Amino acid sequence: MSRPRSDAAGSATAEPVEGTLRPADHADAADDPRDASAGSAADGPALGVVGWMRWGWRQLTSMRTALVLLLLLAIAAVPGSLVPQRSADPNGVTQYFQNNPDLAPVLDNLSMFDVYTSPWFSAIYILLFVSLVGCIIPRTRHHYKALRAKPPRTPARLGRLEAYRSETLEYADDADAAAAASGAIEVARQQLKKAGYRVERYDTRTALSVSGERGYLRETGNLVFHASLVGVLLAVGIGGGLTYTGQTVIIEGRTWVNTLLDYTSFNPGRFVDEETALAPYSLTLDRFDVTYQPLGSQGQGQAGDFVANLTTQLAGGEPVTGEVRVNQPLEMAGDRIYLMGNGYAPTLTIRDAEGDVIFSESVPFLPQDTNMTSLGVVKVPDGLDEQLGLVGFFYPTQVMRQDGAFASAYPALTNPVVTLDVYEGDLGIDGGVPRSVYTLDTSEMDKLTGRGTDVESIELAPGETADLPGGRGTVTFENEATDAAGGYDGSVKRYVSLSIHRDAAATWVLLFAVLATAGLLAGLFVPRRRMWVKATTRGDAVELEYAGLARGEDPALAAAVEQFAQRHLASLAHAPANSEEPPPGGRTRPDVD
């Protein structure tokens, strides 16, 4: 048998005697003959499949892994801001393929133009979601149990704690001291409770004490923060499936209707029903206003303001005027309409050899530089013996550079000129393969004018007409407006590029972001503390001990203990003499221990 004894710390241990039976896993030395066949502890048993799965789950659901995945998600989103995305800027993707014919296919194979729907981005997204959920559920369960548990018992030796203070109060006799000790602890309990502590009183034969604990809002804030991150992930994932984005181009004086046929590109979420998701409304571009810094001034040519003046109308409603500015979208039937770009749309008319009009449209020209040098394409599939294509440049203020090439010196209309190169052949639109209206595939066409031919490019000012080569007809740059004398007043139609966006998750993302911020602030600034007040009666004196303990860093803990002790002692000094348990009793004087 073994008999109990007390060590220096006051704990009971078992002192072995001869013939004592020890546990089977006890070893006195590494060379114990009983463990000769057990192998070394480092070898350990094999984990097996289940063991490895548990190990992997613990690694995945650790907070360190969640932070690493969150960082990876942020890094994985970077390519989405470096290259155009099909969901937001399909025309930009097309232009990127033209400008980088060797690099673009490689990036496309890596899903760089569809970053947020790519397999690798989705994998990080899902792993982060699982990791956060795996972190939150056990922590929430543990936190719930902690909230329901009583504050810990008062330690036997409060003086060992870093934040500590004691006071000794003397009374007339032992009975007054005992009553004062009980009253002091009751006053401390009430004050701690009023200060937001969860309190519990623990009385023993030798001492009376109260234990207080506060700061559970810190852990609650941490859980709210991580749960809000899960909410953001769910809102983005599910809301993304209910979101759609479309692009369209509207020329001045024309009306656009919110139907699939009027979109130049449309990217719906996987849960969007294209037949019912689009609200019926229309937009008419009345006028596009833009101001530029005047010639000769500092920063000449820089745009000062863009305003698209629209007339909007819901189905069955009255027309309403509205404006769209950069970073100031227009709200329409739950959609947000953003101004993405603008440019010029010269009106070109093409007639055949007999003078019949076979094409007459305002053609959007895409700006190529800050001075609005713009590139445009005209496709004439019918009306002539062969299909015709024209590639043109529009110069709002045409000048000639030293190398003999044309350029635009200013983005406003001061000397507008359009130049055209003519191609004849197969436009490539009869095979059913979609083609961009802003590009011309000349692989199956013959060039009739411009560099590499014997015919110069066609050059037109507003109101002028030129012959197409080979007697094929004529092309006219229409004079859009005239002044009172019948002359050109400097007008060429403008167009705007609009993005129509519906984000079903925006409200939920905002809500969870606010909750995450509130939880983060609570987790950072709410201290987790425990406070004890202990009263020990020693004859006709009462020793009051105050101590605090923080979970984590809390530089204000000592000051908090000191302030509470002063407040508690002050309340004892002013306690009413006729109270049920008058704490001061027959106190004669406080004596600092």
Coordinates of C-alpha atoms in Angstrom, one line a residue:
M1 CA 0.0 0.0 0.0
S2 CA 0.9 3.7 -0.2
R3 CA 0.3 6.3 2.4
P4 CA -0.5 9.9 1.7
R5 CA 2.0 12.7 2.5
S6 CA 2.0 16.4 1.8
D7 CA 4.7 18.0 -0.4
A8 CA 5.9 21.6 -0.1
A9 CA 3.0 22.9 -2.2
G10 CA 0.5 21.2 0.1
S11 CA -0.7 18.6 -2.4
A12 CA -1.1 14.9 -1.5
T13 CA 1.0 12.4 -3.4
A14 CA 1.5 8.7 -3.1
E15 CA 4.7 7.5 -1.5
P16 CA 5.6 4.1 -2.9
V17 CA 6.7 1.3 -0.5
E18 CA 8.1 -2.1 -1.2
G19 CA 5.6 -4.3 -3.1
T20 CA 3.6 -1.4 -4.4
L21 CA 1.6 -2.2 -7.6
R22 CA 2.2 0.4 -10.3
P23 CA 0.2 1.2 -13.4
A24 CA 1.0 -0.9 -16.4
D25 CA 2.4 2.0 -18.3
H26 CA 4.8 3.1 -15.6
A27 CA 8.5 3.0 -16.4
D28 CA 11.3 3.9 -14.0
A29 CA 14.0 3.9 -16.8
A30 CA 14.4 3.6 -20.5
D31 CA 15.9 0.2 -20.2
D32 CA 13.1 -1.2 -18.0
P33 CA 13.0 -4.9 -18.9
R34 CA 9.2 -4.9 -18.9
D35 CA 9.3 -2.3 -21.8
A36 CA 11.9 -4.1 -23.9
S37 CA 9.4 -5.3 -26.4
A38 CA 7.3 -2.1 -26.5
G39 CA 9.6 -0.2 -28.8
S40 CA 10.5 3.5 -28.4
A41 CA 7.9 6.1 -27.8
A42 CA 8.9 8.0 -30.9
D43 CA 7.9 5.1 -33.1
G44 CA 4.2 5.2 -31.9
P45 CA 1.4 3.3 -33.4
A46 CA 0.4 3.8 -37.0
L47 CA -2.4 6.4 -37.5
G48 CA -4.4 4.5 -40.1
V49 CA -6.9 6.0 -42.5
V50 CA -9.2 7.4 -39.8
G51 CA -6.3 8.8 -37.8
W52 CA -4.9 10.6 -40.8
M53 CA -8.4 12.0 -41.6
R54 CA -8.7 13.3 -38.1
W55 CA -5.3 14.8 -38.3
G56 CA -6.1 16.5 -41.6
W57 CA -9.4 17.8 -40.2
R58 CA -7.6 19.3 -37.2
Q59 CA -5.1 21.0 -39.5
L60 CA -7.8 22.3 -41.8
T61 CA -10.0 23.7 -39.0
S62 CA -7.2 25.4 -37.1
M63 CA -7.2 29.1 -37.0
R64 CA -3.7 29.3 -38.5
T65 CA -5.0 27.5 -41.6
A66 CA -8.0 29.8 -41.8
L67 CA -5.7 32.8 -41.8
V68 CA -3.5 31.3 -44.5
L69 CA -6.5 30.5 -46.7
L70 CA -7.8 34.0 -46.2
L71 CA -4.4 35.4 -47.3
L72 CA -4.4 33.0 -50.3
L73 CA -7.9 34.2 -51.3
A74 CA -6.8 37.8 -51.3
I75 CA -3.7 36.9 -53.4
A76 CA -5.8 34.8 -55.8
A77 CA -8.1 37.8 -56.3
V78 CA -5.2 40.0 -57.5
P79 CA -5.2 38.7 -61.2
G80 CA -8.9 39.8 -61.4
S81 CA -7.7 43.4 -61.1
L82 CA -4.7 43.1 -63.5
V83 CA -6.5 41.6 -66.5
P84 CA -10.0 42.2 -67.8
Q85 CA -12.7 39.8 -66.7
R86 CA -15.3 38.3 -69.1
S87 CA -18.1 38.9 -66.5
A88 CA -17.4 42.6 -66.2
D89 CA -15.5 43.7 -69.4
P90 CA -15.9 41.3 -72.3
N91 CA -14.9 43.9 -74.8
G92 CA -11.7 44.4 -72.8
V93 CA -11.0 40.7 -73.0
T94 CA -11.4 40.8 -76.8
Q95 CA -9.1 43.7 -77.0
Y96 CA -6.5 42.0 -74.8
F97 CA -6.5 39.0 -77.1
Q98 CA -5.8 41.3 -80.0
N99 CA -3.0 43.2 -78.2
N100 CA -1.4 40.0 -76.8
P101 CA -2.1 37.2 -79.2
D102 CA 0.7 34.9 -77.7
L103 CA 0.1 35.6 -74.0
A104 CA -3.8 35.7 -73.9
P105 CA -4.4 32.0 -74.8
V106 CA -2.0 31.0 -72.0
L107 CA -3.8 33.2 -69.5
D108 CA -7.1 31.9 -70.7
N109 CA -6.0 28.3 -70.1
L110 CA -5.3 29.4 -66.5
S111 CA -8.7 31.0 -66.2
M112 CA -7.2 34.4 -65.7
F113 CA -10.1 36.0 -67.5
D114 CA -12.6 34.2 -65.3
V115 CA -10.8 34.4 -62.0
Y116 CA -13.7 34.4 -59.7
T117 CA -15.3 31.3 -61.2
S118 CA -12.1 29.4 -61.8
P119 CA -11.5 26.0 -60.2
W120 CA -8.5 27.1 -58.2
F121 CA -10.2 30.2 -56.8
S122 CA -13.3 28.1 -56.0
A123 CA -11.1 25.5 -54.2
I124 CA -9.6 28.2 -52.0
Y125 CA -13.0 29.7 -51.4
I126 CA -14.6 26.3 -50.4
L127 CA -11.6 25.3 -48.2
L128 CA -11.8 28.7 -46.4
F129 CA -15.5 28.2 -45.8
V130 CA -15.0 24.7 -44.4
S131 CA -12.1 25.8 -42.3
L132 CA -14.1 28.7 -40.7
V133 CA -17.1 26.5 -40.0
G134 CA -14.9 23.9 -38.5
C135 CA -13.3 26.6 -36.3
I136 CA -16.5 28.3 -35.3
I137 CA -18.7 25.3 -34.2
P138 CA -16.5 23.8 -31.5
R139 CA -15.5 27.3 -30.2
T140 CA -19.2 28.3 -30.1
R141 CA -20.0 25.2 -28.1
H142 CA -17.2 25.8 -25.7
H143 CA -18.1 29.5 -25.3
Y144 CA -21.7 28.6 -24.6
K145 CA -20.6 26.2 -21.8
A146 CA -18.3 28.9 -20.4
L147 CA -21.1 31.4 -20.3
R148 CA -23.3 29.0 -18.3
A149 CA -20.5 28.1 -15.9
K150 CA -19.9 29.8 -12.6
P151 CA -16.9 32.1 -12.1
P152 CA -13.9 30.2 -10.8
R153 CA -13.4 29.7 -7.1
T154 CA -11.2 32.1 -5.3
P155 CA -7.5 31.0 -5.3
A156 CA -6.0 30.2 -1.9
R157 CA -3.1 32.6 -2.4
L158 CA -4.2 35.8 -4.1
G159 CA -0.9 37.4 -3.2
R160 CA 0.8 35.4 -6.0
L161 CA -1.1 37.2 -8.6
E162 CA 0.5 40.1 -10.3
A163 CA -2.3 42.6 -9.8
Y164 CA -2.8 42.5 -6.0
R165 CA -3.6 44.8 -3.1
S166 CA -4.5 44.2 0.6
E167 CA -6.0 46.3 3.4
T168 CA -6.4 45.5 7.1
L169 CA -9.3 47.0 9.0
E170 CA -9.5 46.9 12.8
Y171 CA -12.8 46.7 14.8
A172 CA -13.9 46.9 18.4
D173 CA -14.4 43.1 18.9
D174 CA -14.5 39.8 17.1
A175 CA -18.3 39.9 16.4
D176 CA -18.1 43.3 14.7
A177 CA -15.2 42.1 12.6
A178 CA -17.1 39.0 11.4
A179 CA -20.2 41.1 10.5
A180 CA -18.0 43.7 8.8
A181 CA -16.3 40.9 6.7
S182 CA -19.6 39.6 5.5
G183 CA -20.9 43.0 4.7
A184 CA -17.7 44.0 2.8
I185 CA -18.0 40.9 0.6
E186 CA -21.7 41.6 -0.1
V187 CA -20.8 45.2 -1.1
A188 CA -18.0 43.9 -3.3
R189 CA -20.4 41.4 -4.9
Q190 CA -22.9 44.2 -5.7
Q191 CA -20.2 46.5 -7.1
L192 CA -18.7 43.8 -9.3
K193 CA -22.1 42.9 -10.6
K194 CA -22.9 46.5 -11.4
A195 CA -19.6 46.8 -13.2
G196 CA -20.6 44.0 -15.6
Y197 CA -19.0 41.0 -13.9
R198 CA -20.6 37.7 -13.5
V199 CA -20.2 37.0 -9.8
E200 CA -20.4 34.1 -7.4
R201 CA -19.7 34.1 -3.7
Y202 CA -17.6 31.5 -2.1
D203 CA -17.5 31.3 1.7
T204 CA -15.3 28.9 3.8
R205 CA -14.7 28.5 7.5
T206 CA -11.6 30.7 7.4
A207 CA -12.5 33.3 4.7
L208 CA -15.3 34.9 2.8
S209 CA -14.8 35.8 -0.9
V210 CA -16.5 36.8 -4.1
S211 CA -15.3 35.9 -7.6
G212 CA -16.1 38.0 -10.6
E213 CA -15.5 37.4 -14.3
R214 CA -16.1 39.7 -17.3
G215 CA -15.0 40.1 -20.9
Y216 CA -16.9 37.2 -22.4
L217 CA -17.9 39.8 -25.0
R218 CA -14.3 39.5 -26.3
E219 CA -14.8 35.9 -27.3
T220 CA -18.3 36.6 -28.5
G221 CA -16.9 39.3 -30.7
N222 CA -14.3 36.9 -32.1
L223 CA -17.1 34.4 -32.9
V224 CA -19.2 37.1 -34.5
F225 CA -16.3 38.2 -36.6
H226 CA -15.6 34.7 -37.9
A227 CA -19.3 33.9 -38.3
S228 CA -19.6 37.1 -40.3
L229 CA -16.8 36.0 -42.6
V230 CA -18.8 32.9 -43.3
G231 CA -21.8 35.0 -43.9
V232 CA -19.8 37.1 -46.4
L233 CA -18.7 34.0 -48.2
L234 CA -22.2 32.6 -48.3
A235 CA -23.6 36.0 -49.5
V236 CA -21.0 36.3 -52.2
G237 CA -21.4 32.7 -53.3
I238 CA -25.2 32.5 -53.3
G239 CA -25.7 36.1 -54.2
G240 CA -23.3 35.7 -57.1
G241 CA -25.6 33.1 -58.5
L242 CA -28.5 35.5 -58.4
T243 CA -26.5 38.4 -59.9
Y244 CA -26.2 39.5 -63.5
T245 CA -24.1 42.0 -65.3
G246 CA -24.7 43.3 -68.8
Q247 CA -23.1 45.9 -71.1
T248 CA -24.7 48.0 -73.8
V249 CA -23.9 51.0 -76.0
I250 CA -26.4 53.8 -76.5
I251 CA -26.0 56.5 -79.2
E252 CA -27.5 59.9 -78.7
G253 CA -31.1 60.0 -79.6
R254 CA -31.6 56.2 -79.4
T255 CA -33.5 54.1 -76.9
W256 CA -32.3 50.9 -75.3
V257 CA -34.8 48.4 -73.8
N258 CA -33.9 46.0 -71.0
T259 CA -34.1 42.8 -73.0
L260 CA -31.5 40.3 -73.9
L261 CA -31.6 41.3 -77.6
D262 CA -30.4 44.9 -76.7
Y263 CA -27.4 43.8 -74.6
T264 CA -24.0 43.7 -76.4
S265 CA -23.0 41.2 -73.7
F266 CA -24.8 39.6 -70.8
N267 CA -23.4 37.5 -68.0
P268 CA -26.0 36.0 -65.7
G269 CA -25.4 34.1 -62.5
R270 CA -26.2 30.4 -62.4
F271 CA -29.5 30.9 -60.7
V272 CA -30.7 33.7 -62.9
D273 CA -33.8 33.0 -65.0
E274 CA -33.1 35.2 -68.1
E275 CA -36.7 35.2 -69.1
T276 CA -38.1 36.6 -65.9
A277 CA -35.1 38.3 -64.2
L278 CA -35.0 41.4 -66.4
A279 CA -37.3 44.2 -65.3
P280 CA -39.1 45.9 -68.2
Y281 CA -37.8 49.5 -68.6
S282 CA -36.1 51.6 -71.2
L283 CA -33.3 54.2 -71.4
T284 CA -33.0 57.0 -74.0
L285 CA -29.7 58.9 -74.3
D286 CA -30.8 62.5 -74.8
R287 CA -27.4 64.1 -74.6
F288 CA -23.9 63.3 -73.4
D289 CA -22.1 66.3 -71.9
V290 CA -18.3 66.4 -71.4
T291 CA -16.0 69.3 -70.7
Y292 CA -12.3 69.4 -71.5
Q293 CA -9.5 71.7 -70.4
P294 CA -9.0 74.3 -73.1
L295 CA -6.1 74.3 -75.5
G296 CA -3.1 76.1 -74.2
S297 CA -4.0 75.7 -70.5
Q298 CA -2.3 73.4 -68.0
G299 CA -3.6 69.8 -68.5
Q300 CA -5.2 70.7 -71.8
G301 CA -7.5 68.0 -73.1
Q302 CA -8.2 66.5 -69.7
A303 CA -11.8 65.7 -69.1
G304 CA -13.4 67.6 -66.3
D305 CA -16.8 66.0 -66.1
F306 CA -18.9 63.3 -67.8
V307 CA -22.7 63.4 -67.7
A308 CA -25.1 61.1 -69.6
N309 CA -28.5 62.7 -69.6
L310 CA -31.1 59.9 -69.9
T311 CA -34.9 59.6 -70.1
T312 CA -36.0 56.5 -68.2
Q313 CA -39.3 54.8 -68.3
L314 CA -40.7 51.8 -66.5
A315 CA -43.3 49.6 -68.2
G316 CA -46.6 51.5 -67.9
G317 CA -45.0 54.4 -66.2
E318 CA -44.2 58.0 -67.1
P319 CA -40.9 59.1 -68.6
V320 CA -38.4 60.4 -66.0
T321 CA -35.2 62.3 -66.6
G322 CA -32.0 61.1 -64.9
E323 CA -28.2 61.4 -65.0
V324 CA -25.4 58.9 -64.9
R325 CA -21.9 60.1 -63.9
V326 CA -18.7 58.4 -63.2
N327 CA -19.0 56.6 -59.8
Q328 CA -22.6 57.9 -59.5
P329 CA -24.8 55.1 -60.9
L330 CA -28.5 55.4 -61.7
E331 CA -30.9 53.2 -59.8
M332 CA -33.5 51.6 -62.0
A333 CA -35.9 48.8 -61.0
G334 CA -33.4 47.2 -58.7
D335 CA -30.6 47.6 -61.3
R336 CA -27.6 49.9 -61.0
I337 CA -26.5 51.6 -64.2
Y338 CA -22.9 52.6 -64.4
L339 CA -21.1 54.8 -66.9
M340 CA -18.2 52.8 -68.2
G341 CA -17.0 54.8 -71.3
N342 CA -17.9 57.2 -74.1
G343 CA -16.9 58.1 -77.6
Y344 CA -17.9 59.4 -80.9
A345 CA -20.3 57.8 -83.3
P346 CA -20.0 59.3 -86.8
T347 CA -22.9 58.6 -89.1
L348 CA -21.8 56.9 -92.3
T349 CA -24.0 56.3 -95.3
I350 CA -23.0 53.8 -98.1
R351 CA -24.8 53.8 -101.5
D352 CA -24.4 51.3 -104.3
A353 CA -23.5 52.3 -107.9
E354 CA -27.2 53.1 -108.6
G355 CA -27.3 55.5 -105.6
D356 CA -29.5 53.3 -103.4
V357 CA -28.7 53.4 -99.7
I358 CA -27.5 50.0 -98.5
F359 CA -26.1 51.1 -95.2
S360 CA -26.7 54.2 -93.0
E361 CA -25.8 54.0 -89.3
S362 CA -24.1 55.9 -86.5
V363 CA -21.1 53.8 -85.9
P364 CA -19.4 53.7 -82.4
F365 CA -15.7 54.3 -82.7
L366 CA -13.6 53.1 -79.8
P367 CA -11.1 55.6 -78.3
Q368 CA -7.5 54.7 -78.6
D369 CA -5.8 57.5 -76.7
T370 CA -6.6 60.5 -74.4
N371 CA -7.2 62.7 -77.4
M372 CA -10.0 60.5 -78.6
T373 CA -8.3 59.1 -81.7
S374 CA -10.9 56.4 -82.3
L375 CA -11.1 53.1 -84.2
G376 CA -14.3 51.9 -85.8
V377 CA -15.5 49.1 -88.1
V378 CA -18.3 49.1 -90.7
K379 CA -19.7 45.8 -92.1
V380 CA -21.9 45.7 -95.2
P381 CA -23.1 42.1 -95.7
D382 CA -25.7 42.8 -98.3
G383 CA -26.5 45.2 -101.2
L384 CA -23.3 44.7 -103.2
D385 CA -21.8 41.9 -105.3
E386 CA -19.3 41.1 -102.5
Q387 CA -19.5 41.7 -98.8
L388 CA -17.8 45.0 -97.8
G389 CA -15.9 45.9 -94.7
L390 CA -14.4 49.3 -93.7
V391 CA -11.9 50.0 -91.0
G392 CA -11.7 53.6 -90.1
F393 CA -10.1 56.1 -87.7
F394 CA -11.9 59.2 -86.4
Y395 CA -9.9 62.3 -85.4
P396 CA -11.9 64.9 -83.5
T397 CA -9.1 67.4 -84.1
Q398 CA -7.0 66.2 -87.0
V399 CA -3.4 67.1 -87.3
M400 CA -0.5 65.7 -89.2
R401 CA 2.5 64.4 -87.4
Q402 CA 6.1 64.8 -88.6
D403 CA 6.1 61.3 -89.9
G404 CA 3.1 62.1 -92.1
A405 CA 0.6 60.1 -90.1
F406 CA -2.7 61.6 -88.9
A407 CA -3.4 62.1 -85.2
S408 CA -5.8 64.0 -82.9
A409 CA -4.4 66.9 -81.0
Y410 CA -7.5 67.6 -78.8
P411 CA -10.4 65.4 -77.8
A412 CA -13.1 68.0 -78.6
L413 CA -14.5 68.6 -82.1
T414 CA -12.5 71.3 -83.8
N415 CA -11.4 69.6 -87.0
P416 CA -13.3 66.3 -87.2
V417 CA -12.1 63.9 -90.0
V418 CA -12.7 60.2 -90.6
T419 CA -10.4 58.0 -92.7
L420 CA -11.4 54.6 -94.1
D421 CA -9.7 51.6 -95.5
V422 CA -12.0 49.4 -97.7
Y423 CA -11.9 45.5 -97.7
E424 CA -14.0 43.2 -99.9
G425 CA -14.6 39.5 -99.4
D426 CA -16.1 37.2 -96.7
L427 CA -16.9 39.0 -93.5
G428 CA -17.1 35.6 -91.7
I429 CA -20.6 36.2 -90.3
D430 CA -22.5 33.6 -92.4
G431 CA -21.1 30.6 -90.5
G432 CA -23.1 31.2 -87.4
V433 CA -19.9 32.0 -85.3
P434 CA -20.4 35.2 -83.2
R435 CA -18.2 38.1 -84.3
S436 CA -17.4 41.3 -82.5
V437 CA -18.9 44.4 -84.0
Y438 CA -15.7 46.3 -83.1
T439 CA -13.3 44.0 -85.1
L440 CA -13.0 43.0 -88.7
D441 CA -11.5 39.6 -89.7
T442 CA -9.6 40.4 -92.9
S443 CA -8.2 36.9 -93.4
E444 CA -10.7 36.1 -96.2
M445 CA -10.9 39.7 -97.6
D446 CA -8.9 41.7 -100.1
K447 CA -7.8 45.2 -99.3
L448 CA -8.9 47.8 -101.8
T449 CA -7.6 51.1 -100.3
G450 CA -4.8 52.3 -98.0
R451 CA -1.3 51.1 -97.3
G452 CA -0.2 48.2 -99.5
T453 CA -2.6 49.2 -102.3
D454 CA -2.5 51.6 -105.2
V455 CA -5.5 53.6 -103.9
E456 CA -5.2 56.0 -101.0
S457 CA -7.4 55.7 -97.9
I458 CA -10.7 57.6 -98.0
E459 CA -10.6 60.8 -96.1
L460 CA -13.9 62.6 -95.2
A461 CA -15.0 65.6 -93.2
P462 CA -18.6 66.0 -92.1
G463 CA -20.9 66.4 -95.1
E464 CA -18.4 65.0 -97.6
T465 CA -18.9 62.1 -100.0
A466 CA -16.2 59.9 -101.6
D467 CA -16.3 57.1 -104.2
L468 CA -15.7 53.5 -103.3
P469 CA -13.0 52.0 -105.5
G470 CA -13.9 50.2 -108.7
G471 CA -17.2 52.0 -109.1
R472 CA -18.8 50.1 -106.2
G473 CA -20.7 53.1 -104.9
T474 CA -20.1 56.0 -102.5
V475 CA -19.6 56.6 -98.8
T476 CA -20.8 59.8 -97.0
F477 CA -19.8 61.2 -93.6
E478 CA -23.2 62.7 -92.7
N479 CA -23.4 66.3 -91.4
E480 CA -25.3 65.7 -88.1
A481 CA -26.3 69.3 -87.5
T482 CA -26.1 72.6 -89.3
D483 CA -26.2 76.2 -88.1
A484 CA -28.6 78.9 -89.3
A485 CA -26.5 79.5 -92.4
G486 CA -26.6 75.9 -93.3
G487 CA -23.0 75.2 -92.3
Y488 CA -21.6 72.5 -90.1
D489 CA -21.8 73.5 -86.4
G490 CA -19.3 71.0 -85.1
S491 CA -21.7 68.2 -84.0
V492 CA -21.0 64.5 -84.2
K493 CA -23.1 62.1 -82.2
R494 CA -21.7 60.7 -79.0
Y495 CA -22.3 57.4 -77.4
V496 CA -22.0 56.0 -73.9
S497 CA -21.1 52.5 -72.8
L498 CA -23.2 51.5 -69.8
S499 CA -22.9 48.5 -67.4
I500 CA -26.2 47.3 -66.0
H501 CA -25.6 45.4 -62.8
R502 CA -27.9 43.7 -60.3
D503 CA -26.2 42.5 -57.1
A504 CA -28.6 40.5 -54.9
A505 CA -25.9 40.0 -52.3
A506 CA -24.9 43.7 -51.7
T507 CA -27.2 44.3 -48.7
W508 CA -26.2 41.0 -47.1
V509 CA -22.5 41.6 -47.7
L510 CA -22.9 45.1 -46.1
L511 CA -24.7 43.6 -43.1
F512 CA -22.1 40.9 -42.5
A513 CA -19.3 43.4 -43.0
V514 CA -20.7 45.7 -40.3
L515 CA -21.1 42.7 -38.0
A516 CA -17.6 41.6 -38.7
T517 CA -16.3 45.1 -37.9
A518 CA -18.2 45.2 -34.7
G519 CA -17.0 41.8 -33.7
L520 CA -13.4 42.6 -34.5
L521 CA -13.6 45.8 -32.4
A522 CA -15.0 43.9 -29.5
G523 CA -12.4 41.2 -29.8
L524 CA -9.6 43.8 -29.9
F525 CA -10.7 46.2 -27.2
V526 CA -12.8 44.3 -24.6
P527 CA -10.5 43.0 -21.9
R528 CA -11.1 39.5 -20.4
R529 CA -10.6 39.8 -16.6
R530 CA -11.2 38.0 -13.4
M531 CA -11.5 39.8 -10.1
W532 CA -11.5 38.5 -6.6
V533 CA -12.2 40.1 -3.2
K534 CA -11.4 38.1 -0.1
A535 CA -12.1 38.9 3.5
T536 CA -10.3 37.0 6.3
T537 CA -11.2 37.6 9.9
R538 CA -8.2 37.7 12.3
G539 CA -9.6 38.3 15.8
D540 CA -10.9 41.9 15.8
A541 CA -9.3 42.7 12.4
V542 CA -10.4 42.0 8.8
E543 CA -7.9 41.6 6.1
L544 CA -9.3 42.5 2.6
E545 CA -7.5 41.2 -0.4
Y546 CA -8.1 42.4 -4.0
A547 CA -6.6 40.6 -6.9
G548 CA -7.1 40.4 -10.7
L549 CA -6.1 38.1 -13.5
A550 CA -6.3 38.8 -17.2
R551 CA -6.5 36.4 -20.1
G552 CA -3.9 37.6 -22.5
E553 CA -2.3 41.1 -22.5
D554 CA -4.0 43.6 -20.3
P555 CA -1.8 46.5 -19.2
A556 CA -4.7 48.2 -17.5
L557 CA -5.4 45.3 -15.1
A558 CA -3.3 46.6 -12.1
A559 CA -5.0 50.0 -12.4
A560 CA -8.4 48.4 -12.6
V561 CA -7.7 46.4 -9.4
E562 CA -6.5 49.6 -7.7
Q563 CA -9.5 51.6 -8.7
F564 CA -11.9 48.9 -7.6
A565 CA -10.2 48.6 -4.2
Q566 CA -10.4 52.4 -3.7
R567 CA -14.1 52.4 -4.7
H568 CA -14.9 49.5 -2.5
L569 CA -13.1 50.9 0.6
A570 CA -14.8 54.3 0.0
S571 CA -18.2 52.6 -0.1
L572 CA -17.4 50.8 3.2
A573 CA -16.6 54.1 4.8
H574 CA -19.9 55.6 3.8
A575 CA -22.2 52.6 4.3
P576 CA -25.3 53.4 6.4
A577 CA -24.9 52.5 10.1
N578 CA -28.5 51.0 10.3
S579 CA -28.0 48.6 7.4
E580 CA -28.9 44.9 8.0
E581 CA -25.2 44.0 7.9
P582 CA -23.3 47.2 8.6
P583 CA -19.9 46.5 7.1
P584 CA -17.9 49.1 9.0
G585 CA -19.4 47.9 12.4
G586 CA -17.2 49.3 15.1
R587 CA -14.3 50.1 12.8
T588 CA -11.7 52.3 14.5
R589 CA -9.2 52.9 11.8
P590 CA -8.0 51.4 8.5
D591 CA -4.5 50.0 8.6
V592 CA -2.6 49.4 5.4
D593 CA -1.0 46.0 5.5

